[in-house]
PDB file of C-alpha atoms in Angstrom:
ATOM      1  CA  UNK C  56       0.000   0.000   0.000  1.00 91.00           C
ATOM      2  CA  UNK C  57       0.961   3.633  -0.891  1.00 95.00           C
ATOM      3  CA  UNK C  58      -0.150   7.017  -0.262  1.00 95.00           C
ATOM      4  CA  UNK C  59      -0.898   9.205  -3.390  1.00 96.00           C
ATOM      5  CA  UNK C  60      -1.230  12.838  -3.606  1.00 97.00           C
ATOM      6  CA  UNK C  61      -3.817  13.395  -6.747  1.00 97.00           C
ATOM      7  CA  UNK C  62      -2.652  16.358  -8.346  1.00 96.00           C
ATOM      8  CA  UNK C  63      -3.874  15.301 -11.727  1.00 95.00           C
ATOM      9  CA  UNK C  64      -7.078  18.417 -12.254  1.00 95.00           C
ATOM     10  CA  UNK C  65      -9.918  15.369 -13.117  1.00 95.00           C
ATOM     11  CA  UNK C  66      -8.453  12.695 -10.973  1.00 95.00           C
ATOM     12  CA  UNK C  67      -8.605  15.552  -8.483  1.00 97.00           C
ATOM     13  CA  UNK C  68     -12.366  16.576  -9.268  1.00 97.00           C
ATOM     14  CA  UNK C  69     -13.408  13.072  -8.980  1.00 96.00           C
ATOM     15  CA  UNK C  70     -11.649  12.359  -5.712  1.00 96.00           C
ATOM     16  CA  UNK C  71     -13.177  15.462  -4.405  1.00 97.00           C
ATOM     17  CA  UNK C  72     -17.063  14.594  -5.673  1.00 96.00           C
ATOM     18  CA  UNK C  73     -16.575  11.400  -4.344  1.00 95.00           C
ATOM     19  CA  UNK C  74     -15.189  12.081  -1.295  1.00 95.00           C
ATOM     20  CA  UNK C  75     -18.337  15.203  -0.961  1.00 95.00           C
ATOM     21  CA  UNK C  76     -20.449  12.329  -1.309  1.00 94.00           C
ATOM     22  CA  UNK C  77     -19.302   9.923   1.218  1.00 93.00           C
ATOM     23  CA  UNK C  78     -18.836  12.231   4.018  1.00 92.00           C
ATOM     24  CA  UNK C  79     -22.608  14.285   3.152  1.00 92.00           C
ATOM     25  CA  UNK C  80     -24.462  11.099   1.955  1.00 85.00           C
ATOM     26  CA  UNK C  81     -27.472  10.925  -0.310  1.00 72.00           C
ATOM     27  CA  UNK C  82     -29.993  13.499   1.683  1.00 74.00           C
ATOM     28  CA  UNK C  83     -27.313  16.308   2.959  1.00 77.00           C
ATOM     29  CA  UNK C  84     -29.287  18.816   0.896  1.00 87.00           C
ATOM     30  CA  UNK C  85     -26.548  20.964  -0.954  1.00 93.00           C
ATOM     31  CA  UNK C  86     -23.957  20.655   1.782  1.00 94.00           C
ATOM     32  CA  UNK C  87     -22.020  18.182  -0.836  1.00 96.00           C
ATOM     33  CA  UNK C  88     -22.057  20.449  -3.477  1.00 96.00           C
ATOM     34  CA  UNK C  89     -21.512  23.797  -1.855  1.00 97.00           C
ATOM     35  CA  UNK C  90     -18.713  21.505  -0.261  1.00 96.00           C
ATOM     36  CA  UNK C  91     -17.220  20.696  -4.024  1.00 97.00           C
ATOM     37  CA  UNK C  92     -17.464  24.052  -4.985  1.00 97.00           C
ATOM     38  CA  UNK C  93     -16.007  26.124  -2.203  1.00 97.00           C
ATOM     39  CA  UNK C  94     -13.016  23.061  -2.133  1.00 97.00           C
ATOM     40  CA  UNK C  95     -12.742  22.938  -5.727  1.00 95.00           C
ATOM     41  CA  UNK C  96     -13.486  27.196  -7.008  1.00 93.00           C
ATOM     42  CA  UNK C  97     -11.903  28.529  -4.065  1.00 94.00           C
ATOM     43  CA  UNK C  98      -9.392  26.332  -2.182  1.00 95.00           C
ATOM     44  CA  UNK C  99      -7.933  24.390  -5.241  1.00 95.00           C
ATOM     45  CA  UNK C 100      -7.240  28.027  -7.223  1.00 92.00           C
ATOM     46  CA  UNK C 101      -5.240  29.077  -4.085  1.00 91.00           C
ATOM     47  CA  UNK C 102      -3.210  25.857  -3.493  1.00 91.00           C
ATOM     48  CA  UNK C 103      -4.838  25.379  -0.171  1.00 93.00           C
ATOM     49  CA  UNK C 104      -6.446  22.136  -0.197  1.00 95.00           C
ATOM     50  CA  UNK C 105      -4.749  18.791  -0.752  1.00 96.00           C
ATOM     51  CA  UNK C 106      -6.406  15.753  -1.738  1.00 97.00           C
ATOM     52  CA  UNK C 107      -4.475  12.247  -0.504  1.00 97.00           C
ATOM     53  CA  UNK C 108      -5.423   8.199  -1.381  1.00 96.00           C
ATOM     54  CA  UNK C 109      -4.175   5.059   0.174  1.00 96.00           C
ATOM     55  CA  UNK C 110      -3.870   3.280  -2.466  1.00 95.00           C
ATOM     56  CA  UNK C 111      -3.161  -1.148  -3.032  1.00 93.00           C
ATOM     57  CA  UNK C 112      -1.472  -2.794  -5.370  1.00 93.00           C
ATOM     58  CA  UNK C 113      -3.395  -2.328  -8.554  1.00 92.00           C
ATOM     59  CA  UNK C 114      -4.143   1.663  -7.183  1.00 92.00           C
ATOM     60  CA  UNK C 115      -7.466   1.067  -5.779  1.00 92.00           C
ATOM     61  CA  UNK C 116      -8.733   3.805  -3.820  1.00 94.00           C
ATOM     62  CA  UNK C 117      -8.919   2.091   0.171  1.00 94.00           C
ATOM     63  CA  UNK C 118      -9.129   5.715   1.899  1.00 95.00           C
ATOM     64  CA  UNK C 119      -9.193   9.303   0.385  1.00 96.00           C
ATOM     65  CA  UNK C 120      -8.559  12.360   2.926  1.00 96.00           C
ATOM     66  CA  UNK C 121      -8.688  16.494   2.193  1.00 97.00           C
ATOM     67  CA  UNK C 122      -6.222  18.626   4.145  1.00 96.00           C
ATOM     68  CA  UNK C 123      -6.801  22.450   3.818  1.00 95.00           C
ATOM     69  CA  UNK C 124      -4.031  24.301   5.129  1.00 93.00           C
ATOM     70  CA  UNK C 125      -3.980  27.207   7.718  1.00 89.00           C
ATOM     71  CA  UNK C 126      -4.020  30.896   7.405  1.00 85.00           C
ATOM     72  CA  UNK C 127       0.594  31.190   8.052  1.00 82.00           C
ATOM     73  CA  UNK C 128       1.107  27.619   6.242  1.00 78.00           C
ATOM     74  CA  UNK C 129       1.535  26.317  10.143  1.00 79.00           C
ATOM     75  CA  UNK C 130      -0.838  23.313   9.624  1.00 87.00           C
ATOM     76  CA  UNK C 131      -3.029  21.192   7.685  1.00 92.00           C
ATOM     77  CA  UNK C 132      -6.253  20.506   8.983  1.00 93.00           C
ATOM     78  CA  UNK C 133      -8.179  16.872   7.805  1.00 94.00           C
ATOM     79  CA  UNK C 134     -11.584  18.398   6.759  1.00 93.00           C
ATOM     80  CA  UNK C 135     -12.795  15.489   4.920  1.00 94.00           C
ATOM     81  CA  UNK C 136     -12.226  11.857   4.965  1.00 94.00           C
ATOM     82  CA  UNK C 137     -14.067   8.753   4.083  1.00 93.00           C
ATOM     83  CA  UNK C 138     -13.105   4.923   2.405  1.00 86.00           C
ATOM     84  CA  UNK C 139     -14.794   4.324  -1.218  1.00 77.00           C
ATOM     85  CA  UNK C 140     -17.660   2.275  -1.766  1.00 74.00           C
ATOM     86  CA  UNK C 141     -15.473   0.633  -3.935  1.00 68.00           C
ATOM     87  CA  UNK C 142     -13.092  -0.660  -0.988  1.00 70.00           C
ATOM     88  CA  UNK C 143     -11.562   0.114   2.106  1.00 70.00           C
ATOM     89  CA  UNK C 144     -12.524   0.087   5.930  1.00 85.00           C
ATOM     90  CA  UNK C 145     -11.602   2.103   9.017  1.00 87.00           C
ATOM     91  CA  UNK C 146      -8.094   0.410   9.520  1.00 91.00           C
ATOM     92  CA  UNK C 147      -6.976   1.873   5.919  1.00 93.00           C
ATOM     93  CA  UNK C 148      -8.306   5.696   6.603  1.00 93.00           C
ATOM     94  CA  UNK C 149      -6.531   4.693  10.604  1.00 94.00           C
ATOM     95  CA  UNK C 150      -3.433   3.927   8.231  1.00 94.00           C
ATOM     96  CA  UNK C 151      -3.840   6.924   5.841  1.00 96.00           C
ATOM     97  CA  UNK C 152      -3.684   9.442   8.557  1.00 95.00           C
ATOM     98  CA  UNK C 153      -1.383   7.689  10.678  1.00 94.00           C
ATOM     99  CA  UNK C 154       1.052   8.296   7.922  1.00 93.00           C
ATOM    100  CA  UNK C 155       0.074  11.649   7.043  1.00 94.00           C
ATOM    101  CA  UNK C 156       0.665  12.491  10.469  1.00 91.00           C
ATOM    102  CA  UNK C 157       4.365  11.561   9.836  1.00 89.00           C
ATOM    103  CA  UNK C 158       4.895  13.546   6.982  1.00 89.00           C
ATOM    104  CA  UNK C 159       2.279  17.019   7.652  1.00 88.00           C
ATOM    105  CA  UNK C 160       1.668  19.063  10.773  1.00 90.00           C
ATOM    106  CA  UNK C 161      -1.999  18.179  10.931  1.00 92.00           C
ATOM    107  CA  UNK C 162      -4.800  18.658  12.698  1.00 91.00           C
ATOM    108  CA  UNK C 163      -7.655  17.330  13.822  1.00 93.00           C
ATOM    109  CA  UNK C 164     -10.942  18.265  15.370  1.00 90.00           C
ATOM    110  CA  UNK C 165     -12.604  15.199  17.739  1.00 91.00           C
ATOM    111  CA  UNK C 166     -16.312  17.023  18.812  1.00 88.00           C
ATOM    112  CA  UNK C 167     -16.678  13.650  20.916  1.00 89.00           C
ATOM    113  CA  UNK C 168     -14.878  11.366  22.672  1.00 91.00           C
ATOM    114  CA  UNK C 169     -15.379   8.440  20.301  1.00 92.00           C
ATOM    115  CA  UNK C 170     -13.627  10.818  17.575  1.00 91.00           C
ATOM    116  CA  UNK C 171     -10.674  11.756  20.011  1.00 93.00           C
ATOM    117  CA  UNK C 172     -10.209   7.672  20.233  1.00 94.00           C
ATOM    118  CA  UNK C 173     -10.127   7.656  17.377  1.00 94.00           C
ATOM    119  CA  UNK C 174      -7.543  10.062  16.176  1.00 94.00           C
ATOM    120  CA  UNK C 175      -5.396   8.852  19.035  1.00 93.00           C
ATOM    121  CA  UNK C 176      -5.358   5.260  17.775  1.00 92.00           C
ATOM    122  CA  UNK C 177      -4.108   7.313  14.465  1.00 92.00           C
ATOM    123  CA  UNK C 178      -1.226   8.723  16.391  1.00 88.00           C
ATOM    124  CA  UNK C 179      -2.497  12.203  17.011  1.00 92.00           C
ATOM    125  CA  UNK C 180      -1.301  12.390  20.706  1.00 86.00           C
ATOM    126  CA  UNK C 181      -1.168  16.138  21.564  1.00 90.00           C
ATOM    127  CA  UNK C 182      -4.443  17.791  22.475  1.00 92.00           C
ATOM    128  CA  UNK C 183      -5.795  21.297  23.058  1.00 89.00           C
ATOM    129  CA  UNK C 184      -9.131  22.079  24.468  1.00 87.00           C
ATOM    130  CA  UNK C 185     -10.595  25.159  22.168  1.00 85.00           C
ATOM    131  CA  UNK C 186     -12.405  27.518  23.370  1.00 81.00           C
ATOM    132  CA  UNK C 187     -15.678  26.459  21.331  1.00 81.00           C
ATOM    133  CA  UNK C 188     -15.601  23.336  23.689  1.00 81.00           C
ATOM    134  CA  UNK C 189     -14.232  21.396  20.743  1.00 85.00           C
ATOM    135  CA  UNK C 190     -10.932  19.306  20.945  1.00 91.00           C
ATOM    136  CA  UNK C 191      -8.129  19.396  18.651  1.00 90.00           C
ATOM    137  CA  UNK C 192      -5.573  16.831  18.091  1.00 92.00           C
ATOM    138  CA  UNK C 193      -1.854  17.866  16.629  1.00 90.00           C
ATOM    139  CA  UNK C 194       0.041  15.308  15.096  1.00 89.00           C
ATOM    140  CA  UNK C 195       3.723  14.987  16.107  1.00 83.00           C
ATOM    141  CA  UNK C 196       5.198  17.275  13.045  1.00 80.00           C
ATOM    142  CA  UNK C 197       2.626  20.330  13.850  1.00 80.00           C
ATOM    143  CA  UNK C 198       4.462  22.763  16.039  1.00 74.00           C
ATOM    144  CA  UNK C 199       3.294  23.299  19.577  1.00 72.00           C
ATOM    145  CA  UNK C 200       0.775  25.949  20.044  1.00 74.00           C
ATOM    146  CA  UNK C 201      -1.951  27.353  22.138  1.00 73.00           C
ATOM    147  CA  UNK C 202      -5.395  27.773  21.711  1.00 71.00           C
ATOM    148  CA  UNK C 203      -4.949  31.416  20.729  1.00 73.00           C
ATOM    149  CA  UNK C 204      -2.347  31.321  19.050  1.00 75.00           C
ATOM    150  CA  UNK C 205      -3.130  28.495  16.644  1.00 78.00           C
ATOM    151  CA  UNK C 206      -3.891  30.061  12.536  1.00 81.00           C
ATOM    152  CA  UNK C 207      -6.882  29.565  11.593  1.00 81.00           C
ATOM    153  CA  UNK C 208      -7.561  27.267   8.287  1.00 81.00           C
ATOM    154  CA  UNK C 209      -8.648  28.581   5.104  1.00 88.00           C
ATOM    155  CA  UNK C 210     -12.592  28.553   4.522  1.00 91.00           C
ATOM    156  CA  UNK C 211     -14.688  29.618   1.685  1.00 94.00           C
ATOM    157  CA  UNK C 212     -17.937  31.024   2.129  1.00 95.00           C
ATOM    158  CA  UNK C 213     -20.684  28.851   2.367  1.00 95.00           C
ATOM    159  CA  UNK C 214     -23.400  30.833   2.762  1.00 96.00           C
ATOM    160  CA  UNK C 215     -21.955  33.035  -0.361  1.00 96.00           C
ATOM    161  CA  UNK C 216     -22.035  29.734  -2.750  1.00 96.00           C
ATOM    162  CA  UNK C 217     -25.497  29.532  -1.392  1.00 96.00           C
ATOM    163  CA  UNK C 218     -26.503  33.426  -2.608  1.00 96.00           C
ATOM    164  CA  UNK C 219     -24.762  32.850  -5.690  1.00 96.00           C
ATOM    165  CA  UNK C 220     -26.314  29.363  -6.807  1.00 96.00           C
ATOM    166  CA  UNK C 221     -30.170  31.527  -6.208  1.00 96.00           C
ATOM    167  CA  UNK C 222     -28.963  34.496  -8.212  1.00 97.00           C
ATOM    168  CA  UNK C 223     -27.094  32.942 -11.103  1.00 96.00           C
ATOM    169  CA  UNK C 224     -29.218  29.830 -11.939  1.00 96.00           C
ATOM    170  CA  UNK C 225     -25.595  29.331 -14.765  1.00 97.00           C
ATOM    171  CA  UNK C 226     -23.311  29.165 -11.977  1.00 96.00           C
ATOM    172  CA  UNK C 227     -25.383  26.776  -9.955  1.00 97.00           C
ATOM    173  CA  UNK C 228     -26.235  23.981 -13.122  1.00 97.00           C
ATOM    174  CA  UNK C 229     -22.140  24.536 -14.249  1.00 97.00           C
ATOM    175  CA  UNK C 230     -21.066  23.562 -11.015  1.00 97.00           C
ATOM    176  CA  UNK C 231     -23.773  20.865 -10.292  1.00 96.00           C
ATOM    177  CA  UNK C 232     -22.433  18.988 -14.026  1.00 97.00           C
ATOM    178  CA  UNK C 233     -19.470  19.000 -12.947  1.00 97.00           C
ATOM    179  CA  UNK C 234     -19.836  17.357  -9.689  1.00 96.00           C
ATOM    180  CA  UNK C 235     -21.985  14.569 -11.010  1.00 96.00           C
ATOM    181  CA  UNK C 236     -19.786  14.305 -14.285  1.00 97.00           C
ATOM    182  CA  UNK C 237     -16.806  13.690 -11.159  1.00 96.00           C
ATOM    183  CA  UNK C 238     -19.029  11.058  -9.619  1.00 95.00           C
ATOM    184  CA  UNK C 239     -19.254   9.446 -12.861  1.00 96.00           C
ATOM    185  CA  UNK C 240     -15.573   9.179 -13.576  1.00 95.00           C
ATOM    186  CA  UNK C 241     -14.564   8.018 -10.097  1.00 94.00           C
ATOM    187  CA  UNK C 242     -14.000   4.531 -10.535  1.00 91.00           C
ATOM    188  CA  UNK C 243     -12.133   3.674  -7.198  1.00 90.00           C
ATOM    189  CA  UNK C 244      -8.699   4.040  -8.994  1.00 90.00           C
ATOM    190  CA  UNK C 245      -5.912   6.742  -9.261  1.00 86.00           C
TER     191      UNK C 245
END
């Protein structure tokens, strides 16, 4: 098994519909595609957002993970994650950030304590409590902060994806093609 950054601009898009549509699942609404086209219009153009695949032998897909990166390049933060229907189970994404935890400064955020177990069996061993009540995990290569002084990650406006999908119907239908033509070519390979 290897890990794979997918650079390649439609391996990329279908990684990232794919990946919209595992986490969101089938009745999320538009969450999945304001998702793809905040990641995709907004975080792609600036180099912010990373998309990474544990990939087998014969480069099936067994876990695919987004990182979007902070604010001052500190960190990476693991904003979406999910295995394939096409393979894949919770030791491979355990295995795909375990790794990524050796080579990035990520982060994490664990809202429960199931999700903090979690992370830990991935090797994220450092923990702050935020102020939002939330906890977030820092892999070994992120460098030791506190709560306030930790960069924020890069976002893109939900709410502003939302406003323009009502007023430019275009926008909306362009956007919406291209995340179902990216669900179409995902075939569980890179």
């Amino acid at each position: 098994m290897k890990i794979i950054h997918v650079k390649n601009p439609e391996s990329r898009e279908a990684c990232l519909a794919q990946l919209c549509a595992n986490v969101y699942g089938q009745k999320a609404g538009l969450d999945p595609l304001v998702t793809f086209t905040g990641t995709l219009g907004v975080l792609f153009e600036q180099d912010a957002a990373r998309i990474f695949v544990l990939v087998d032998e014969q480069q099936t897909i067994l876990a695919m993970l987004l990182l979007v990166s902070d604010i001052e390049g500190q960190g990476m933060e693991v904003t979406l994650l999910s295995t394939p229907e096409t393979g894949g189970d919770e030791e491979h994404v355990k295995r795909l950030i375990r790794e990524m935890a050796t080579r990035a400064p990520l982060r994490v955020h664990a809202p429960d304590e199931a999700s903090e177990a979690f992370f830990r069996d991935c090797g994220i061993t450092r923990w702050l409590d935020m102020p939002d009540g939330m906890r977030l995990g820092l892999a070994a290569r992120h460098e030791t902060v506190m709560p306030d002084t930790l960069t924020k990650p890069l976002r893109f406006n939900a709410e502003g994806i939302v406003q323009t999908f009502k007023r430019e119907p275009e926008t909306f239908e362009s956007y919406k093609a291209r995340f179902i033509a990216g669900l179409e070519r995902f075939d569980g390979r890179v």
